[in-house]
Coordinates of C-alpha atoms and ligand atoms in Angstrom, one line a residue:
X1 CA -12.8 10.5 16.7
X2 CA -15.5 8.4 15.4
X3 CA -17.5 8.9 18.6
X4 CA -17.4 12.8 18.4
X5 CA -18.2 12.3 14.7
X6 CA -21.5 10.3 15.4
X7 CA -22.0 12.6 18.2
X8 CA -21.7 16.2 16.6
X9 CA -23.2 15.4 13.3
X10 CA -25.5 12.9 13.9
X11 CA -23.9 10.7 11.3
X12 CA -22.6 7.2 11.5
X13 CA -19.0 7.5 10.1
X14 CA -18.8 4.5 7.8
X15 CA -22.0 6.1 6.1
X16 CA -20.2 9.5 5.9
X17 CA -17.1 7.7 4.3
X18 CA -19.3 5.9 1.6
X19 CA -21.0 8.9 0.7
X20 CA -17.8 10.6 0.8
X21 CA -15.9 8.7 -1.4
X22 CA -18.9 8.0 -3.7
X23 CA -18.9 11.8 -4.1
X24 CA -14.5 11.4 -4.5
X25 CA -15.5 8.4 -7.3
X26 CA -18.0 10.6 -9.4
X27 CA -17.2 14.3 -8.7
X28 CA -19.2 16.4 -10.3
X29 CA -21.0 14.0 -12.8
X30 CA -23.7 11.0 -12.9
X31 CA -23.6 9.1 -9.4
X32 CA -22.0 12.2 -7.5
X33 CA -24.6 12.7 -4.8
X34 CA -24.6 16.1 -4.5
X35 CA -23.6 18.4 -7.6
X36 CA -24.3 22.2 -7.5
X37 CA -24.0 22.4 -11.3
X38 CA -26.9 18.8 -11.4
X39 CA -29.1 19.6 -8.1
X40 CA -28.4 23.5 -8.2
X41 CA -25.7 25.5 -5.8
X42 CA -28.6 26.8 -3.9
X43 CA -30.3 23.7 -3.0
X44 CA -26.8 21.7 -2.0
X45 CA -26.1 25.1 0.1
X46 CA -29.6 24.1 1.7
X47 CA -30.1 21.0 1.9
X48 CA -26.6 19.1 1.1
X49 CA -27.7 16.9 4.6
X50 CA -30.8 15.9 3.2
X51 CA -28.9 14.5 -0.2
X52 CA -26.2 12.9 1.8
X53 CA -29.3 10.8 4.0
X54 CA -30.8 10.3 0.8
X55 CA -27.5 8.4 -0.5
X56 CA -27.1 6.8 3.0
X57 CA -30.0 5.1 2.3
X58 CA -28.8 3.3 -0.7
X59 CA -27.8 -0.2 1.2
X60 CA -25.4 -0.5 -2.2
X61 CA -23.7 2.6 -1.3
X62 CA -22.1 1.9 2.0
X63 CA -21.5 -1.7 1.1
X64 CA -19.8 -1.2 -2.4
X65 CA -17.3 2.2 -0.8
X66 CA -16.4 0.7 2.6
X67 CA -15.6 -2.7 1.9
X68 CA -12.0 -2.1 3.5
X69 CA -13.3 -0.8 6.5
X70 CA -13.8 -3.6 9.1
X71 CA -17.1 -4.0 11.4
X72 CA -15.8 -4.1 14.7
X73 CA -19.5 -3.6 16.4
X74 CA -18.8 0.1 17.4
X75 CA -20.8 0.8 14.2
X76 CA -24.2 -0.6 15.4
X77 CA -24.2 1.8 18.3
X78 CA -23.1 4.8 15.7
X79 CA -26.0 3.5 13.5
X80 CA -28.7 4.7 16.1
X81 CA -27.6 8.1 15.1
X82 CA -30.5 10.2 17.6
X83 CA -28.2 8.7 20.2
X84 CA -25.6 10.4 19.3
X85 CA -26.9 13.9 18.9
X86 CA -29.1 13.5 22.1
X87 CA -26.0 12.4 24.1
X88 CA -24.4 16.0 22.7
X89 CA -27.4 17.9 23.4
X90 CA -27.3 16.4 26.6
X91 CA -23.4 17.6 27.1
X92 CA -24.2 20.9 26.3
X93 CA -27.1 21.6 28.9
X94 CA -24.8 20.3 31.8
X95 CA -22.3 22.5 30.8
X96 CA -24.1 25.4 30.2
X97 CA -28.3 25.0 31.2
X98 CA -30.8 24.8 29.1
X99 CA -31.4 27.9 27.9
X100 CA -27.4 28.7 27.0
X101 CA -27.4 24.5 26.5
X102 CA -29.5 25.3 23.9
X103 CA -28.4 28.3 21.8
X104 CA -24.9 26.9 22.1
X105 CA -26.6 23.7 20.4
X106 CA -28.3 25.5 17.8
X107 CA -25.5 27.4 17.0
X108 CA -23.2 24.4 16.9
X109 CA -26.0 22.7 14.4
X110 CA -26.2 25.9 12.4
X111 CA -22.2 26.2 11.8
X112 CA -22.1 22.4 11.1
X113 CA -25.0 22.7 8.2
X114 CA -23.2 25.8 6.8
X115 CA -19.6 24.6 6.7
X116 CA -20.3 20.7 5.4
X117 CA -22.7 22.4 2.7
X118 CA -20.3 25.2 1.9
X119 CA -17.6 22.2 1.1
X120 CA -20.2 20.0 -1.1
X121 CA -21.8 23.6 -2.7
X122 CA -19.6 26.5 -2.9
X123 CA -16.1 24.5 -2.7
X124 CA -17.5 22.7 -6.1
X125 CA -18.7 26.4 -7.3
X126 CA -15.9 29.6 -6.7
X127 CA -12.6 29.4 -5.0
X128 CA -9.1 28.9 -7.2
X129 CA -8.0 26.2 -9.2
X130 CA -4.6 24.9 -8.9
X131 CA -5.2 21.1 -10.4
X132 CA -7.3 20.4 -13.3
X133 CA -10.3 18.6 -11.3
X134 CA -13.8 20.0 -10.6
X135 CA -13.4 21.0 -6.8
X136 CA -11.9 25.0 -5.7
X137 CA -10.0 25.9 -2.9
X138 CA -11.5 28.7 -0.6
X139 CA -8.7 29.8 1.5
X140 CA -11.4 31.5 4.3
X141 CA -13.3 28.4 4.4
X142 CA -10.1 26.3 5.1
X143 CA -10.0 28.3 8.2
X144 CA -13.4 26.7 9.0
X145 CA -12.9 23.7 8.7
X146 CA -9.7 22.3 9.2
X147 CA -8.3 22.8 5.7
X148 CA -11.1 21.0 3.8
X149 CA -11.8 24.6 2.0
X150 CA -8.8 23.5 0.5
X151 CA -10.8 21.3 -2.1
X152 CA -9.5 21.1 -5.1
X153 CA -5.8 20.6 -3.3
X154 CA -7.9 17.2 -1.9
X155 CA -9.4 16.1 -4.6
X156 CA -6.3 16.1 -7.1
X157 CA -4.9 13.6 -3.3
X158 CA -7.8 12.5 -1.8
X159 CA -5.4 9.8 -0.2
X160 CA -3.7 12.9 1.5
X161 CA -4.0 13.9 4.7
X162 CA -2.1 17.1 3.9
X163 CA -4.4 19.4 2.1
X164 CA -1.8 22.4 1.9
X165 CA 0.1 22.9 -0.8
X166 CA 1.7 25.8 -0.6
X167 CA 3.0 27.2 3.0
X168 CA 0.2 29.8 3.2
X169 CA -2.7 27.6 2.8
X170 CA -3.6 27.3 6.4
X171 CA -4.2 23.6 6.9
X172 CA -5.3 23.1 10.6
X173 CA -7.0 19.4 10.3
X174 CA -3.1 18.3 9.3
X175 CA -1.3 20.6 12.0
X176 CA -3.7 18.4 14.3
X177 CA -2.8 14.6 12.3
X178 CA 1.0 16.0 12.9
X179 CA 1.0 16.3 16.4
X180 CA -0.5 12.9 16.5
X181 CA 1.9 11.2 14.6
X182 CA 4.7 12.8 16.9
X183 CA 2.6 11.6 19.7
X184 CA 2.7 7.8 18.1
X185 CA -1.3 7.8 17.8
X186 CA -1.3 8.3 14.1
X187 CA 0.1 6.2 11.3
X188 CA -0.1 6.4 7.7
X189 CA -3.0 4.4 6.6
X190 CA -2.4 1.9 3.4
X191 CA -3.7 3.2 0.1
X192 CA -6.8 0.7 -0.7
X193 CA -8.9 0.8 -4.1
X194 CA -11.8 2.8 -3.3
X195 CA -15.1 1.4 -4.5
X196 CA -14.3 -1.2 -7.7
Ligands
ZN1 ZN1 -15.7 17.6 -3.2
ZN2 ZN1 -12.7 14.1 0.5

């Protein structure tokens, strides 16, 4: 999981969890690092990659947010993240040449922007409201991407796996964490205090 993280996002995913749970810790006000309402919905739609870099950069960031999370060295190869993304554009012109290679690649990059900005931009911006937090849930962005449209759900139990609440919020990124768990590769991880 980590290794297809690194590889189709070009991210290393202990700095994806800081930013993430920085953004968890101060949603929508002072130290969030991105905020339609602060940085404007058009820019986070834009550019939301370039702000997450930006906070990745902060060597306080990652240090103070993933403090549980232990080094076990895979993290120094995930740090060189042009590997990663040359390794996947190197997957896609094998399997399809590198002309189809790489519209398939450009495609996959373009999709990837969209739906992570769409969470960070227009999840924070329209959608329903079921809890009293900042986030919204957009139902047709849930299809997307694995039920993270389901926003405000997650951030009123950002512990959760489960983003559904109701039994027609589709929810695929838990049908997926189900099966595992039947399978006996997925246990319930211990609740941890998140960046004190
Ligand atoms: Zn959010
Ligand atoms: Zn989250």
């Amino acid at each position: 999981m980590r290794a297809l993280i690194w590889m189709t996002t070009g991210i290393e995913p202990r700095q994806w969890a800081a930013v993430h749970r920085k953004h968890h810790k101060f949603s929508d006000a002072e130290g969030d690092p991105h905020v339609p309402y602060v940085h404007g919905i058009g820019q986070i739609q834009l550019l939301n990659y370039s702000y997450c870099r930006r906070e990745t950069a902060n060597p306080d960031t990652v240090a103070r947010f993933t403090r549980d999370v232990a080094d076990d060295g895979w993290h120094r190869l995930f740090s060189r993240t042009w590997l990663g993304m040359v390794l996947f554009a190197g997957f896609f012109v094998a399997a399809f040449g590198p002309l189809l290679g790489a519209i398939a690649l450009a495609a996959h990059m373009l999709l990837y922007l969209f739906q992570n900005s769409s969470i960070n931009g227009a999840a924070h911006w329209i959608g329903y409201q079921r809890f009293a937090n900042s986030a919204r849930n957009i139902w047709l962005l849930a299809l997307l991407t694995a039920g993270e449209g389901l926003h405000n759900n997650h951030h009123e139990f950002p512990g959760s796996s489960r983003f559904a609440q109701r039994w027609w919020e589709i929810d695929p990124g838990w049908y997926t964490i189900a099966i595992l768990r039947r399978l006996g590769l997925a246990q319930p991880a211990p609740s941890v205090a998140i960046g004190d």
